[in-house]
Amino acid sequence: MSLKHLTTALAATGAAFILYIGLSYLIAPQATAADFGLATWPQHDGAAFLAVKGVRDVATGLVILALLLTGQRRALGWAMAAIAFVPAGDMVIVLADGGSAGQACGVHGATALAVVLTAGLLLREHPVRAVRAAAEPAQV
């Protein structure tokens, strides 16, 4: 499997995953919230905060898909590097709030690591044209 195929699969999987999470928070926020790792969640009027998380996650997935589908692979790499701040921040929030360290690191930390790994691999890709041009003899 080529690096391009691997990074495409990783980015597409990441987009699908975060879209699923975001839609889950929009469709069934109270049922989904317990898996985040915090001890308590907003109830009643405060439940709108869970919808904010859902919208944030859907938007993140759409950004990844837009860059992936338009072939903007270098921009996708930089965007994913920036997006890694979200799960890393979520991990810190869960830990600071006294949530489960295993869940904070296992869910949010692992996600941040996967996003950073994907970003790094995307940024290591070499454009096909540059590789072909280097392999071909110079024309005079």
mmCIF file of N, CA and C in Angstrom:
data_model
loop_
_atom_site.group_PDB
_atom_site.id
_atom_site.type_symbol
_atom_site.label_atom_id
_atom_site.label_comp_id
_atom_site.label_asym_id
_atom_site.label_seq_id
_atom_site.Cartn_x
_atom_site.Cartn_y
_atom_site.Cartn_z
ATOM 1 N N MET A 1 0.850 -1.171 0.000
ATOM 2 C CA MET A 1 0.000 0.000 0.000
ATOM 3 C C MET A 1 0.896 1.233 0.000
ATOM 4 N N SER A 2 0.608 2.164 -0.887
ATOM 5 C CA SER A 2 1.410 3.381 -0.976
ATOM 6 C C SER A 2 1.076 4.326 0.173
ATOM 7 N N LEU A 3 1.975 5.252 0.411
ATOM 8 C CA LEU A 3 1.754 6.244 1.458
ATOM 9 C C LEU A 3 0.492 7.048 1.166
ATOM 10 N N LYS A 4 0.276 7.378 -0.098
ATOM 11 C CA LYS A 4 -0.912 8.156 -0.461
ATOM 12 C C LYS A 4 -2.192 7.384 -0.148
ATOM 13 N N HIS A 5 -2.215 6.100 -0.456
ATOM 14 C CA HIS A 5 -3.401 5.291 -0.155
ATOM 15 C C HIS A 5 -3.613 5.176 1.358
ATOM 16 N N LEU A 6 -2.528 5.005 2.090
ATOM 17 C CA LEU A 6 -2.622 4.902 3.546
ATOM 18 C C LEU A 6 -3.162 6.194 4.151
ATOM 19 N N THR A 7 -2.601 7.333 3.745
ATOM 20 C CA THR A 7 -3.043 8.602 4.317
ATOM 21 C C THR A 7 -4.477 8.927 3.899
ATOM 22 N N THR A 8 -4.853 8.556 2.691
ATOM 23 C CA THR A 8 -6.239 8.757 2.251
ATOM 24 C C THR A 8 -7.177 7.943 3.128
ATOM 25 N N ALA A 9 -6.826 6.688 3.378
ATOM 26 C CA ALA A 9 -7.658 5.819 4.219
ATOM 27 C C ALA A 9 -7.733 6.358 5.642
ATOM 28 N N LEU A 10 -6.615 6.813 6.191
ATOM 29 C CA LEU A 10 -6.601 7.360 7.544
ATOM 30 C C LEU A 10 -7.445 8.629 7.648
ATOM 31 N N ALA A 11 -7.286 9.527 6.678
ATOM 32 C CA ALA A 11 -8.059 10.776 6.702
ATOM 33 C C ALA A 11 -9.547 10.505 6.526
ATOM 34 N N ALA A 12 -9.899 9.616 5.602
ATOM 35 C CA ALA A 12 -11.313 9.288 5.373
ATOM 36 C C ALA A 12 -11.919 8.620 6.612
ATOM 37 N N THR A 13 -11.174 7.739 7.238
ATOM 38 C CA THR A 13 -11.641 7.080 8.456
ATOM 39 C C THR A 13 -11.832 8.106 9.575
ATOM 40 N N GLY A 14 -10.883 9.011 9.706
ATOM 41 C CA GLY A 14 -10.999 10.061 10.712
ATOM 42 C C GLY A 14 -12.214 10.947 10.476
ATOM 43 N N ALA A 15 -12.439 11.308 9.218
ATOM 44 C CA ALA A 15 -13.603 12.137 8.882
ATOM 45 C C ALA A 15 -14.891 11.398 9.203
ATOM 46 N N ALA A 16 -14.979 10.129 8.810
ATOM 47 C CA ALA A 16 -16.191 9.344 9.074
ATOM 48 C C ALA A 16 -16.422 9.202 10.580
ATOM 49 N N PHE A 17 -15.363 8.956 11.317
ATOM 50 C CA PHE A 17 -15.468 8.783 12.765
ATOM 51 C C PHE A 17 -15.985 10.048 13.441
ATOM 52 N N ILE A 18 -15.379 11.191 13.121
ATOM 53 C CA ILE A 18 -15.774 12.420 13.799
ATOM 54 C C ILE A 18 -17.155 12.879 13.337
ATOM 55 N N LEU A 19 -17.523 12.601 12.090
ATOM 56 C CA LEU A 19 -18.889 12.899 11.645
ATOM 57 C C LEU A 19 -19.899 12.063 12.424
ATOM 58 N N TYR A 20 -19.590 10.804 12.629
ATOM 59 C CA TYR A 20 -20.462 9.922 13.409
ATOM 60 C C TYR A 20 -20.627 10.444 14.839
ATOM 61 N N ILE A 21 -19.511 10.807 15.465
ATOM 62 C CA ILE A 21 -19.554 11.326 16.836
ATOM 63 C C ILE A 21 -20.385 12.609 16.875
ATOM 64 N N GLY A 22 -20.121 13.509 15.949
ATOM 65 C CA GLY A 22 -20.851 14.769 15.918
ATOM 66 C C GLY A 22 -22.344 14.570 15.731
ATOM 67 N N LEU A 23 -22.718 13.702 14.801
ATOM 68 C CA LEU A 23 -24.141 13.426 14.583
ATOM 69 C C LEU A 23 -24.763 12.761 15.807
ATOM 70 N N SER A 24 -24.001 11.918 16.494
ATOM 71 C CA SER A 24 -24.503 11.285 17.722
ATOM 72 C C SER A 24 -24.829 12.329 18.776
ATOM 73 N N TYR A 25 -23.974 13.341 18.905
ATOM 74 C CA TYR A 25 -24.231 14.410 19.869
ATOM 75 C C TYR A 25 -25.423 15.263 19.462
ATOM 76 N N LEU A 26 -25.683 15.372 18.174
ATOM 77 C CA LEU A 26 -26.835 16.154 17.726
ATOM 78 C C LEU A 26 -28.143 15.367 17.855
ATOM 79 N N ILE A 27 -28.079 14.056 17.610
ATOM 80 C CA ILE A 27 -29.293 13.230 17.617
ATOM 81 C C ILE A 27 -29.659 12.763 19.030
ATOM 82 N N ALA A 28 -28.672 12.293 19.794
ATOM 83 C CA ALA A 28 -28.934 11.758 21.141
ATOM 84 C C ALA A 28 -27.867 12.267 22.105
ATOM 85 N N PRO A 29 -27.876 13.567 22.411
ATOM 86 C CA PRO A 29 -26.778 14.143 23.195
ATOM 87 C C PRO A 29 -26.599 13.541 24.581
ATOM 88 N N GLN A 30 -27.675 13.330 25.326
ATOM 89 C CA GLN A 30 -27.529 12.811 26.684
ATOM 90 C C GLN A 30 -27.006 11.369 26.684
ATOM 91 N N ALA A 31 -27.429 10.581 25.711
ATOM 92 C CA ALA A 31 -26.968 9.190 25.636
ATOM 93 C C ALA A 31 -25.496 9.119 25.230
ATOM 94 N N THR A 32 -25.048 10.032 24.400
ATOM 95 C CA THR A 32 -23.679 10.028 23.894
ATOM 96 C C THR A 32 -22.711 10.645 24.895
ATOM 97 N N ALA A 33 -23.183 11.599 25.674
ATOM 98 C CA ALA A 33 -22.323 12.390 26.554
ATOM 99 C C ALA A 33 -21.525 11.547 27.549
ATOM 100 N N ALA A 34 -22.107 10.475 28.044
ATOM 101 C CA ALA A 34 -21.424 9.660 29.057
ATOM 102 C C ALA A 34 -20.107 9.086 28.545
ATOM 103 N N ASP A 35 -19.984 8.890 27.247
ATOM 104 C CA ASP A 35 -18.766 8.316 26.672
ATOM 105 C C ASP A 35 -17.633 9.326 26.543
ATOM 106 N N PHE A 36 -17.894 10.591 26.811
ATOM 107 C CA PHE A 36 -16.865 11.618 26.673
ATOM 108 C C PHE A 36 -15.821 11.513 27.773
ATOM 109 N N GLY A 37 -16.258 11.145 28.991
ATOM 110 C CA GLY A 37 -15.311 10.943 30.077
ATOM 111 C C GLY A 37 -15.460 11.875 31.262
ATOM 112 N N LEU A 38 -16.328 12.874 31.167
ATOM 113 C CA LEU A 38 -16.539 13.773 32.302
ATOM 114 C C LEU A 38 -17.560 13.170 33.267
ATOM 115 N N ALA A 39 -17.473 13.588 34.512
ATOM 116 C CA ALA A 39 -18.353 13.029 35.535
ATOM 117 C C ALA A 39 -19.793 13.518 35.394
ATOM 118 N N THR A 40 -19.988 14.768 35.002
ATOM 119 C CA THR A 40 -21.342 15.311 34.897
ATOM 120 C C THR A 40 -21.543 15.994 33.553
ATOM 121 N N TRP A 41 -22.804 16.106 33.165
ATOM 122 C CA TRP A 41 -23.177 16.752 31.904
ATOM 123 C C TRP A 41 -24.299 17.721 32.146
ATOM 124 N N PRO A 42 -24.411 18.730 31.303
ATOM 125 C CA PRO A 42 -25.532 19.665 31.434
ATOM 126 C C PRO A 42 -26.865 18.929 31.270
ATOM 127 N N GLN A 43 -27.845 19.362 32.002
ATOM 128 C CA GLN A 43 -29.185 18.789 31.905
ATOM 129 C C GLN A 43 -30.144 19.875 31.420
ATOM 130 N N HIS A 44 -31.228 19.475 30.816
ATOM 131 C CA HIS A 44 -32.305 20.369 30.386
ATOM 132 C C HIS A 44 -31.767 21.496 29.506
ATOM 133 N N ASP A 45 -31.868 22.755 29.955
ATOM 134 C CA ASP A 45 -31.443 23.883 29.127
ATOM 135 C C ASP A 45 -29.963 23.830 28.782
ATOM 136 N N GLY A 46 -29.149 23.270 29.640
ATOM 137 C CA GLY A 46 -27.717 23.163 29.393
ATOM 138 C C GLY A 46 -27.354 22.145 28.333
ATOM 139 N N ALA A 47 -28.320 21.347 27.909
ATOM 140 C CA ALA A 47 -28.044 20.320 26.901
ATOM 141 C C ALA A 47 -27.622 20.925 25.565
ATOM 142 N N ALA A 48 -27.883 22.205 25.364
ATOM 143 C CA ALA A 48 -27.460 22.855 24.120
ATOM 144 C C ALA A 48 -25.940 22.820 23.962
ATOM 145 N N PHE A 49 -25.221 22.765 25.082
ATOM 146 C CA PHE A 49 -23.766 22.674 24.997
ATOM 147 C C PHE A 49 -23.330 21.375 24.324
ATOM 148 N N LEU A 50 -24.086 20.322 24.499
ATOM 149 C CA LEU A 50 -23.764 19.062 23.836
ATOM 150 C C LEU A 50 -23.969 19.186 22.336
ATOM 151 N N ALA A 51 -24.986 19.954 21.929
ATOM 152 C CA ALA A 51 -25.205 20.193 20.504
ATOM 153 C C ALA A 51 -24.052 21.001 19.917
ATOM 154 N N VAL A 52 -23.486 21.907 20.708
ATOM 155 C CA VAL A 52 -22.321 22.670 20.247
ATOM 156 C C VAL A 52 -21.177 21.716 19.926
ATOM 157 N N LYS A 53 -20.956 20.728 20.783
ATOM 158 C CA LYS A 53 -19.914 19.741 20.517
ATOM 159 C C LYS A 53 -20.225 18.969 19.248
ATOM 160 N N GLY A 54 -21.493 18.619 19.067
ATOM 161 C CA GLY A 54 -21.881 17.898 17.863
ATOM 162 C C GLY A 54 -21.613 18.694 16.606
ATOM 163 N N VAL A 55 -21.961 19.966 16.616
ATOM 164 C CA VAL A 55 -21.720 20.833 15.458
ATOM 165 C C VAL A 55 -20.215 20.965 15.209
ATOM 166 N N ARG A 56 -19.435 21.138 16.277
ATOM 167 C CA ARG A 56 -17.977 21.247 16.156
ATOM 168 C C ARG A 56 -17.398 19.999 15.490
ATOM 169 N N ASP A 57 -17.865 18.840 15.930
ATOM 170 C CA ASP A 57 -17.339 17.593 15.375
ATOM 171 C C ASP A 57 -17.766 17.391 13.919
ATOM 172 N N VAL A 58 -19.006 17.710 13.590
ATOM 173 C CA VAL A 58 -19.456 17.597 12.201
ATOM 174 C C VAL A 58 -18.650 18.538 11.313
ATOM 175 N N ALA A 59 -18.444 19.769 11.750
ATOM 176 C CA ALA A 59 -17.664 20.734 10.969
ATOM 177 C C ALA A 59 -16.234 20.236 10.759
ATOM 178 N N THR A 60 -15.645 19.656 11.787
ATOM 179 C CA THR A 60 -14.284 19.113 11.667
ATOM 180 C C THR A 60 -14.238 18.022 10.596
ATOM 181 N N GLY A 61 -15.195 17.119 10.627
ATOM 182 C CA GLY A 61 -15.245 16.059 9.626
ATOM 183 C C GLY A 61 -15.450 16.601 8.229
ATOM 184 N N LEU A 62 -16.284 17.616 8.087
ATOM 185 C CA LEU A 62 -16.531 18.206 6.766
ATOM 186 C C LEU A 62 -15.293 18.912 6.218
ATOM 187 N N VAL A 63 -14.522 19.560 7.089
ATOM 188 C CA VAL A 63 -13.267 20.194 6.644
ATOM 189 C C VAL A 63 -12.311 19.127 6.113
ATOM 190 N N ILE A 64 -12.179 18.034 6.843
ATOM 191 C CA ILE A 64 -11.291 16.946 6.405
ATOM 192 C C ILE A 64 -11.764 16.412 5.056
ATOM 193 N N LEU A 65 -13.063 16.143 4.932
ATOM 194 C CA LEU A 65 -13.590 15.616 3.663
ATOM 195 C C LEU A 65 -13.418 16.605 2.520
ATOM 196 N N ALA A 66 -13.670 17.891 2.763
ATOM 197 C CA ALA A 66 -13.534 18.892 1.702
ATOM 198 C C ALA A 66 -12.106 18.938 1.171
ATOM 199 N N LEU A 67 -11.134 18.952 2.066
ATOM 200 C CA LEU A 67 -9.734 18.990 1.633
ATOM 201 C C LEU A 67 -9.322 17.691 0.963
ATOM 202 N N LEU A 68 -9.828 16.576 1.468
ATOM 203 C CA LEU A 68 -9.511 15.275 0.882
ATOM 204 C C LEU A 68 -10.105 15.155 -0.520
ATOM 205 N N LEU A 69 -11.363 15.538 -0.660
ATOM 206 C CA LEU A 69 -12.048 15.393 -1.953
ATOM 207 C C LEU A 69 -11.547 16.371 -3.010
ATOM 208 N N THR A 70 -10.996 17.500 -2.596
ATOM 209 C CA THR A 70 -10.471 18.461 -3.563
ATOM 210 C C THR A 70 -8.984 18.242 -3.849
ATOM 211 N N GLY A 71 -8.413 17.238 -3.211
ATOM 212 C CA GLY A 71 -7.012 16.900 -3.486
ATOM 213 C C GLY A 71 -6.006 17.837 -2.832
ATOM 214 N N GLN A 72 -6.424 18.607 -1.878
ATOM 215 C CA GLN A 72 -5.533 19.551 -1.193
ATOM 216 C C GLN A 72 -4.813 18.831 -0.049
ATOM 217 N N ARG A 73 -3.942 17.920 -0.416
ATOM 218 C CA ARG A 73 -3.353 17.007 0.557
ATOM 219 C C ARG A 73 -2.408 17.717 1.534
ATOM 220 N N ARG A 74 -1.638 18.676 1.069
ATOM 221 C CA ARG A 74 -0.739 19.399 1.972
ATOM 222 C C ARG A 74 -1.563 20.243 2.948
ATOM 223 N N ALA A 75 -2.583 20.918 2.430
ATOM 224 C CA ALA A 75 -3.466 21.697 3.302
ATOM 225 C C ALA A 75 -4.181 20.769 4.289
ATOM 226 N N LEU A 76 -4.550 19.578 3.834
ATOM 227 C CA LEU A 76 -5.183 18.595 4.719
ATOM 228 C C LEU A 76 -4.242 18.216 5.856
ATOM 229 N N GLY A 77 -2.966 18.021 5.528
ATOM 230 C CA GLY A 77 -1.973 17.698 6.555
ATOM 231 C C GLY A 77 -1.870 18.793 7.603
ATOM 232 N N TRP A 78 -1.803 20.045 7.156
ATOM 233 C CA TRP A 78 -1.718 21.157 8.106
ATOM 234 C C TRP A 78 -3.011 21.314 8.890
ATOM 235 N N ALA A 79 -4.149 21.124 8.217
ATOM 236 C CA ALA A 79 -5.440 21.227 8.919
ATOM 237 C C ALA A 79 -5.550 20.147 9.991
ATOM 238 N N MET A 80 -5.123 18.936 9.672
ATOM 239 C CA MET A 80 -5.204 17.857 10.663
ATOM 240 C C MET A 80 -4.236 18.101 11.816
ATOM 241 N N ALA A 81 -3.090 18.696 11.528
ATOM 242 C CA ALA A 81 -2.166 19.047 12.615
ATOM 243 C C ALA A 81 -2.842 20.040 13.558
ATOM 244 N N ALA A 82 -3.551 21.010 13.008
ATOM 245 C CA ALA A 82 -4.267 21.985 13.835
ATOM 246 C C ALA A 82 -5.450 21.338 14.554
ATOM 247 N N ILE A 83 -6.154 20.466 13.864
ATOM 248 C CA ILE A 83 -7.327 19.795 14.432
ATOM 249 C C ILE A 83 -6.935 18.907 15.615
ATOM 250 N N ALA A 84 -5.707 18.426 15.649
ATOM 251 C CA ALA A 84 -5.252 17.571 16.754
ATOM 252 C C ALA A 84 -5.372 18.282 18.099
ATOM 253 N N PHE A 85 -5.417 19.615 18.076
ATOM 254 C CA PHE A 85 -5.593 20.385 19.304
ATOM 255 C C PHE A 85 -6.927 20.053 19.975
ATOM 256 N N VAL A 86 -7.951 19.723 19.192
ATOM 257 C CA VAL A 86 -9.283 19.455 19.750
ATOM 258 C C VAL A 86 -9.268 18.225 20.664
ATOM 259 N N PRO A 87 -8.864 17.031 20.183
ATOM 260 C CA PRO A 87 -8.871 15.887 21.106
ATOM 261 C C PRO A 87 -7.833 16.025 22.219
ATOM 262 N N ALA A 88 -6.718 16.693 21.949
ATOM 263 C CA ALA A 88 -5.728 16.910 23.009
ATOM 264 C C ALA A 88 -6.330 17.807 24.097
ATOM 265 N N GLY A 89 -7.028 18.847 23.672
ATOM 266 C CA GLY A 89 -7.700 19.724 24.627
ATOM 267 C C GLY A 89 -8.787 18.994 25.388
ATOM 268 N N ASP A 90 -9.544 18.147 24.690
ATOM 269 C CA ASP A 90 -10.577 17.353 25.357
ATOM 270 C C ASP A 90 -9.964 16.457 26.428
ATOM 271 N N MET A 91 -8.807 15.875 26.127
ATOM 272 C CA MET A 91 -8.128 15.018 27.101
ATOM 273 C C MET A 91 -7.756 15.813 28.350
ATOM 274 N N VAL A 92 -7.201 16.981 28.155
ATOM 275 C CA VAL A 92 -6.811 17.831 29.286
ATOM 276 C C VAL A 92 -8.039 18.232 30.106
ATOM 277 N N ILE A 93 -9.132 18.565 29.425
ATOM 278 C CA ILE A 93 -10.357 18.957 30.130
ATOM 279 C C ILE A 93 -10.886 17.804 30.981
ATOM 280 N N VAL A 94 -10.920 16.597 30.405
ATOM 281 C CA VAL A 94 -11.406 15.434 31.160
ATOM 282 C C VAL A 94 -10.516 15.185 32.369
ATOM 283 N N LEU A 95 -9.203 15.247 32.183
ATOM 284 C CA LEU A 95 -8.277 15.025 33.304
ATOM 285 C C LEU A 95 -8.426 16.112 34.367
ATOM 286 N N ALA A 96 -8.543 17.365 33.950
ATOM 287 C CA ALA A 96 -8.658 18.472 34.895
ATOM 288 C C ALA A 96 -9.973 18.432 35.665
ATOM 289 N N ASP A 97 -11.002 17.839 35.081
ATOM 290 C CA ASP A 97 -12.314 17.771 35.724
ATOM 291 C C ASP A 97 -12.461 16.524 36.599
ATOM 292 N N GLY A 98 -11.396 15.742 36.717
ATOM 293 C CA GLY A 98 -11.448 14.545 37.548
ATOM 294 C C GLY A 98 -12.066 13.346 36.858
ATOM 295 N N GLY A 99 -12.171 13.408 35.538
ATOM 296 C CA GLY A 99 -12.703 12.270 34.787
ATOM 297 C C GLY A 99 -11.712 11.123 34.751
ATOM 298 N N SER A 100 -12.133 10.042 34.169
ATOM 299 C CA SER A 100 -11.314 8.839 34.078
ATOM 300 C C SER A 100 -10.054 9.090 33.240
ATOM 301 N N ALA A 101 -8.887 8.843 33.859
ATOM 302 C CA ALA A 101 -7.624 9.007 33.140
ATOM 303 C C ALA A 101 -7.530 8.014 31.985
ATOM 304 N N GLY A 102 -8.041 6.807 32.209
ATOM 305 C CA GLY A 102 -8.022 5.802 31.145
ATOM 306 C C GLY A 102 -8.849 6.227 29.953
ATOM 307 N N GLN A 103 -10.005 6.781 30.226
ATOM 308 C CA GLN A 103 -10.868 7.247 29.144
ATOM 309 C C GLN A 103 -10.279 8.497 28.489
ATOM 310 N N ALA A 104 -9.733 9.404 29.295
ATOM 311 C CA ALA A 104 -9.134 10.619 28.751
ATOM 312 C C ALA A 104 -7.997 10.282 27.794
ATOM 313 N N CYS A 105 -7.119 9.398 28.242
ATOM 314 C CA CYS A 105 -5.965 9.040 27.409
ATOM 315 C C CYS A 105 -6.338 8.054 26.316
ATOM 316 N N GLY A 106 -7.186 7.088 26.662
ATOM 317 C CA GLY A 106 -7.545 6.043 25.705
ATOM 318 C C GLY A 106 -8.436 6.520 24.579
ATOM 319 N N VAL A 107 -9.299 7.476 24.858
ATOM 320 C CA VAL A 107 -10.195 7.987 23.816
ATOM 321 C C VAL A 107 -9.600 9.253 23.203
ATOM 322 N N HIS A 108 -9.460 10.293 24.004
ATOM 323 C CA HIS A 108 -9.036 11.590 23.478
ATOM 324 C C HIS A 108 -7.545 11.623 23.140
ATOM 325 N N GLY A 109 -6.722 11.081 24.016
ATOM 326 C CA GLY A 109 -5.286 11.062 23.750
ATOM 327 C C GLY A 109 -4.944 10.215 22.531
ATOM 328 N N ALA A 110 -5.561 9.047 22.442
ATOM 329 C CA ALA A 110 -5.310 8.179 21.280
ATOM 330 C C ALA A 110 -5.797 8.829 19.993
ATOM 331 N N THR A 111 -6.921 9.527 20.076
ATOM 332 C CA THR A 111 -7.429 10.231 18.896
ATOM 333 C C THR A 111 -6.458 11.328 18.477
ATOM 334 N N ALA A 112 -5.977 12.102 19.439
ATOM 335 C CA ALA A 112 -5.006 13.159 19.131
ATOM 336 C C ALA A 112 -3.761 12.571 18.483
ATOM 337 N N LEU A 113 -3.293 11.461 19.016
ATOM 338 C CA LEU A 113 -2.111 10.803 18.457
ATOM 339 C C LEU A 113 -2.371 10.325 17.026
ATOM 340 N N ALA A 114 -3.528 9.735 16.780
ATOM 341 C CA ALA A 114 -3.868 9.269 15.433
ATOM 342 C C ALA A 114 -3.960 10.429 14.451
ATOM 343 N N VAL A 115 -4.524 11.557 14.902
ATOM 344 C CA VAL A 115 -4.650 12.726 14.021
ATOM 345 C C VAL A 115 -3.267 13.304 13.719
ATOM 346 N N VAL A 116 -2.410 13.392 14.732
ATOM 347 C CA VAL A 116 -1.045 13.900 14.520
ATOM 348 C C VAL A 116 -0.269 12.971 13.591
ATOM 349 N N LEU A 117 -0.404 11.668 13.783
ATOM 350 C CA LEU A 117 0.271 10.704 12.916
ATOM 351 C C LEU A 117 -0.190 10.868 11.471
ATOM 352 N N THR A 118 -1.494 10.979 11.265
ATOM 353 C CA THR A 118 -2.027 11.164 9.916
ATOM 354 C C THR A 118 -1.522 12.468 9.317
ATOM 355 N N ALA A 119 -1.520 13.542 10.103
ATOM 356 C CA ALA A 119 -1.023 14.830 9.621
ATOM 357 C C ALA A 119 0.443 14.715 9.205
ATOM 358 N N GLY A 120 1.252 14.078 10.041
ATOM 359 C CA GLY A 120 2.671 13.908 9.719
ATOM 360 C C GLY A 120 2.883 13.118 8.446
ATOM 361 N N LEU A 121 2.111 12.049 8.279
ATOM 362 C CA LEU A 121 2.238 11.249 7.051
ATOM 363 C C LEU A 121 1.797 12.045 5.829
ATOM 364 N N LEU A 122 0.728 12.805 5.957
ATOM 365 C CA LEU A 122 0.277 13.642 4.838
ATOM 366 C C LEU A 122 1.342 14.663 4.459
ATOM 367 N N LEU A 123 1.964 15.255 5.451
ATOM 368 C CA LEU A 123 2.976 16.274 5.176
ATOM 369 C C LEU A 123 4.270 15.678 4.621
ATOM 370 N N ARG A 124 4.457 14.371 4.795
ATOM 371 C CA ARG A 124 5.638 13.698 4.233
ATOM 372 C C ARG A 124 5.439 13.266 2.788
ATOM 373 N N GLU A 125 4.201 13.264 2.327
ATOM 374 C CA GLU A 125 3.935 12.857 0.944
ATOM 375 C C GLU A 125 4.675 13.779 -0.021
ATOM 376 N N HIS A 126 5.113 13.191 -1.103
ATOM 377 C CA HIS A 126 5.764 13.973 -2.152
ATOM 378 C C HIS A 126 4.812 14.065 -3.331
ATOM 379 N N PRO A 127 4.661 15.244 -3.888
ATOM 380 C CA PRO A 127 3.786 15.359 -5.062
ATOM 381 C C PRO A 127 4.257 14.437 -6.183
ATOM 382 N N VAL A 128 3.316 13.800 -6.865
ATOM 383 C CA VAL A 128 3.647 12.851 -7.937
ATOM 384 C C VAL A 128 4.439 13.532 -9.030
ATOM 385 N N ARG A 129 4.077 14.762 -9.411
ATOM 386 C CA ARG A 129 4.781 15.467 -10.482
ATOM 387 C C ARG A 129 6.247 15.676 -10.145
ATOM 388 N N ALA A 130 6.552 16.035 -8.926
ATOM 389 C CA ALA A 130 7.933 16.281 -8.525
ATOM 390 C C ALA A 130 8.746 14.988 -8.565
ATOM 391 N N VAL A 131 8.141 13.886 -8.179
ATOM 392 C CA VAL A 131 8.843 12.600 -8.200
ATOM 393 C C VAL A 131 9.098 12.180 -9.639
ATOM 394 N N ARG A 132 8.099 12.304 -10.500
ATOM 395 C CA ARG A 132 8.280 11.949 -11.918
ATOM 396 C C ARG A 132 9.301 12.844 -12.592
ATOM 397 N N ALA A 133 9.259 14.142 -12.329
ATOM 398 C CA ALA A 133 10.190 15.079 -12.946
ATOM 399 C C ALA A 133 11.620 14.767 -12.534
ATOM 400 N N ALA A 134 11.817 14.376 -11.318
ATOM 401 C CA ALA A 134 13.163 14.042 -10.856
ATOM 402 C C ALA A 134 13.673 12.761 -11.492
ATOM 403 N N ALA A 135 12.751 11.847 -11.814
ATOM 404 C CA ALA A 135 13.144 10.577 -12.394
ATOM 405 C C ALA A 135 13.410 10.670 -13.891
ATOM 406 N N GLU A 136 12.829 11.664 -14.555
ATOM 407 C CA GLU A 136 13.001 11.796 -15.997
ATOM 408 C C GLU A 136 14.251 12.602 -16.324
ATOM 409 N N PRO A 137 14.915 12.245 -17.422
ATOM 410 C CA PRO A 137 16.099 13.022 -17.812
ATOM 411 C C PRO A 137 15.683 14.438 -18.256
ATOM 412 N N ALA A 138 16.562 15.375 -18.042
ATOM 413 C CA ALA A 138 16.287 16.761 -18.421
ATOM 414 C C ALA A 138 16.219 16.884 -19.933
ATOM 415 N N GLN A 139 15.261 17.676 -20.408
ATOM 416 C CA GLN A 139 15.119 17.908 -21.849
ATOM 417 C C GLN A 139 15.766 19.240 -22.192
ATOM 418 N N VAL A 140 16.514 19.243 -23.274
ATOM 419 C CA VAL A 140 17.214 20.457 -23.697
ATOM 420 C C VAL A 140 16.505 21.114 -24.839
#
